């Protein structure tokens, strides 16, 4: 990306990818998120909090990297006056995020191909939504003021665990902070 500075954060979500699921209407007309999706969101958010607690502090901390530009200024202009009840405006040099995701699914015993083509493997966009919702909905990301609306682009791949290995299902995540 010409003219843009990229700084990135990489991590691996150590759980089998799950697709985002629409809430279902339950008893009494209340919408309810399916249990397996809620459990995935909770597990990822808890894991992410613990992972972030173990990371370096200062300019090498993942949240610092995502919330501060290359020269150290925050992505929000705190000196600028914010309208009542509104957040401070974004720094004009902040150009959003680019996300790369690799979803590694459990390989069925009978499948020898690398990439899922089965009718039951889940839609790529629903894997994306689940991973991004879990990440940006985590307490640390929310506290830092990070918003998935700032994602300007993404690349995604879903594949099976490597044939003949003990690789476990997981999601590799790279979040690049972009600035001009």
PDB file of N, CA and C in Angstrom, residues 12 16 23 35 40 48 56 60-61 63 65 71-72 74 95 117 119 121-123 126 130 146 158 175 180:
ATOM      1  N   UNK A  12      -2.641 -16.063  17.593  1.00  0.00           N
ATOM      2  CA  UNK A  12      -3.357 -17.258  17.175  1.00  0.00           C
ATOM      3  C   UNK A  12      -4.422 -17.579  18.206  1.00  0.00           C
ATOM      4  N   UNK A  16     -11.034 -24.078  17.887  1.00  0.00           N
ATOM      5  CA  UNK A  16     -11.574 -24.395  16.572  1.00  0.00           C
ATOM      6  C   UNK A  16     -12.465 -23.250  16.109  1.00  0.00           C
ATOM      7  N   UNK A  23     -29.154 -14.750  15.844  1.00  0.00           N
ATOM      8  CA  UNK A  23     -29.997 -15.044  17.007  1.00  0.00           C
ATOM      9  C   UNK A  23     -31.296 -15.714  16.555  1.00  0.00           C
ATOM     10  N   UNK A  35     -26.050 -21.275  21.766  1.00  0.00           N
ATOM     11  CA  UNK A  35     -25.111 -21.556  22.858  1.00  0.00           C
ATOM     12  C   UNK A  35     -23.675 -21.761  22.389  1.00  0.00           C
ATOM     13  N   UNK A  40     -18.110 -19.786  22.212  1.00  0.00           N
ATOM     14  CA  UNK A  40     -16.913 -19.423  21.450  1.00  0.00           C
ATOM     15  C   UNK A  40     -16.512 -17.979  21.741  1.00  0.00           C
ATOM     16  N   UNK A  48      -8.109 -13.931  25.005  1.00  0.00           N
ATOM     17  CA  UNK A  48      -7.470 -12.715  24.515  1.00  0.00           C
ATOM     18  C   UNK A  48      -7.061 -11.805  25.676  1.00  0.00           C
ATOM     19  N   UNK A  56       4.246  -7.613  26.183  1.00  0.00           N
ATOM     20  CA  UNK A  56       5.138  -6.521  26.573  1.00  0.00           C
ATOM     21  C   UNK A  56       4.342  -5.248  26.829  1.00  0.00           C
ATOM     22  N   UNK A  60       5.616  -1.679  22.437  1.00  0.00           N
ATOM     23  CA  UNK A  60       5.521  -3.011  21.819  1.00  0.00           C
ATOM     24  C   UNK A  60       4.262  -3.762  22.233  1.00  0.00           C
ATOM     25  N   UNK A  61       3.440  -3.167  23.096  1.00  0.00           N
ATOM     26  CA  UNK A  61       2.193  -3.796  23.517  1.00  0.00           C
ATOM     27  C   UNK A  61       1.207  -3.787  22.353  1.00  0.00           C
ATOM     28  N   UNK A  63      -2.026  -3.557  22.118  1.00  0.00           N
ATOM     29  CA  UNK A  63      -3.046  -2.504  22.159  1.00  0.00           C
ATOM     30  C   UNK A  63      -2.443  -1.133  21.870  1.00  0.00           C
ATOM     31  N   UNK A  65       0.147  -0.629  19.907  1.00  0.00           N
ATOM     32  CA  UNK A  65       0.405  -0.639  18.460  1.00  0.00           C
ATOM     33  C   UNK A  65      -0.866  -0.295  17.687  1.00  0.00           C
ATOM     34  N   UNK A  71       4.496   7.641  14.993  1.00  0.00           N
ATOM     35  CA  UNK A  71       5.237   8.664  15.717  1.00  0.00           C
ATOM     36  C   UNK A  71       4.745   8.831  17.166  1.00  0.00           C
ATOM     37  N   UNK A  72       3.850   7.953  17.645  1.00  0.00           N
ATOM     38  CA  UNK A  72       3.430   7.940  19.045  1.00  0.00           C
ATOM     39  C   UNK A  72       2.129   8.628  19.361  1.00  0.00           C
ATOM     40  N   UNK A  74      -1.833   9.215  19.566  1.00  0.00           N
ATOM     41  CA  UNK A  74      -2.972   8.292  19.593  1.00  0.00           C
ATOM     42  C   UNK A  74      -3.818   8.415  18.331  1.00  0.00           C
ATOM     43  N   UNK A  95      -5.560   5.458   9.123  1.00  0.00           N
ATOM     44  CA  UNK A  95      -6.284   5.006   7.935  1.00  0.00           C
ATOM     45  C   UNK A  95      -7.019   3.690   8.160  1.00  0.00           C
ATOM     46  N   UNK A 117     -14.263 -27.912   0.808  1.00  0.00           N
ATOM     47  CA  UNK A 117     -15.233 -27.697  -0.258  1.00  0.00           C
ATOM     48  C   UNK A 117     -16.552 -28.386   0.080  1.00  0.00           C
ATOM     49  N   UNK A 119     -20.149 -29.187   1.739  1.00  0.00           N
ATOM     50  CA  UNK A 119     -21.316 -28.334   1.947  1.00  0.00           C
ATOM     51  C   UNK A 119     -21.470 -27.925   3.410  1.00  0.00           C
ATOM     52  N   UNK A 121     -18.904 -27.058   5.609  1.00  0.00           N
ATOM     53  CA  UNK A 121     -17.689 -26.479   6.185  1.00  0.00           C
ATOM     54  C   UNK A 121     -17.888 -25.070   6.737  1.00  0.00           C
ATOM     55  N   UNK A 122     -18.980 -24.439   6.488  1.00  0.00           N
ATOM     56  CA  UNK A 122     -19.227 -23.088   7.002  1.00  0.00           C
ATOM     57  C   UNK A 122     -18.792 -22.035   6.005  1.00  0.00           C
ATOM     58  N   UNK A 123     -19.535 -20.936   5.964  1.00  0.00           N
ATOM     59  CA  UNK A 123     -19.223 -19.836   5.052  1.00  0.00           C
ATOM     60  C   UNK A 123     -18.062 -19.016   5.592  1.00  0.00           C
ATOM     61  N   UNK A 126     -18.911 -15.926   7.609  1.00  0.00           N
ATOM     62  CA  UNK A 126     -19.399 -16.177   8.966  1.00  0.00           C
ATOM     63  C   UNK A 126     -18.260 -16.527   9.923  1.00  0.00           C
ATOM     64  N   UNK A 130     -17.379 -14.105  13.256  1.00  0.00           N
ATOM     65  CA  UNK A 130     -17.190 -14.657  14.602  1.00  0.00           C
ATOM     66  C   UNK A 130     -15.847 -14.236  15.189  1.00  0.00           C
ATOM     67  N   UNK A 146     -11.239   0.516  20.431  1.00  0.00           N
ATOM     68  CA  UNK A 146     -11.078  -0.014  19.076  1.00  0.00           C
ATOM     69  C   UNK A 146     -12.429  -0.462  18.524  1.00  0.00           C
ATOM     70  N   UNK A 158      -9.740 -20.348   4.502  1.00  0.00           N
ATOM     71  CA  UNK A 158     -10.077 -21.450   5.390  1.00  0.00           C
ATOM     72  C   UNK A 158      -9.436 -22.700   4.801  1.00  0.00           C
ATOM     73  N   UNK A 175      -3.652  -8.170  12.514  1.00  0.00           N
ATOM     74  CA  UNK A 175      -4.352  -6.895  12.398  1.00  0.00           C
ATOM     75  C   UNK A 175      -3.298  -5.839  12.100  1.00  0.00           C
ATOM     76  N   UNK A 180      -1.392   7.147   7.056  1.00  0.00           N
ATOM     77  CA  UNK A 180      -0.840   7.852   5.894  1.00  0.00           C
ATOM     78  C   UNK A 180       0.115   8.926   6.378  1.00  0.00           C
TER      79      UNK A 180
END
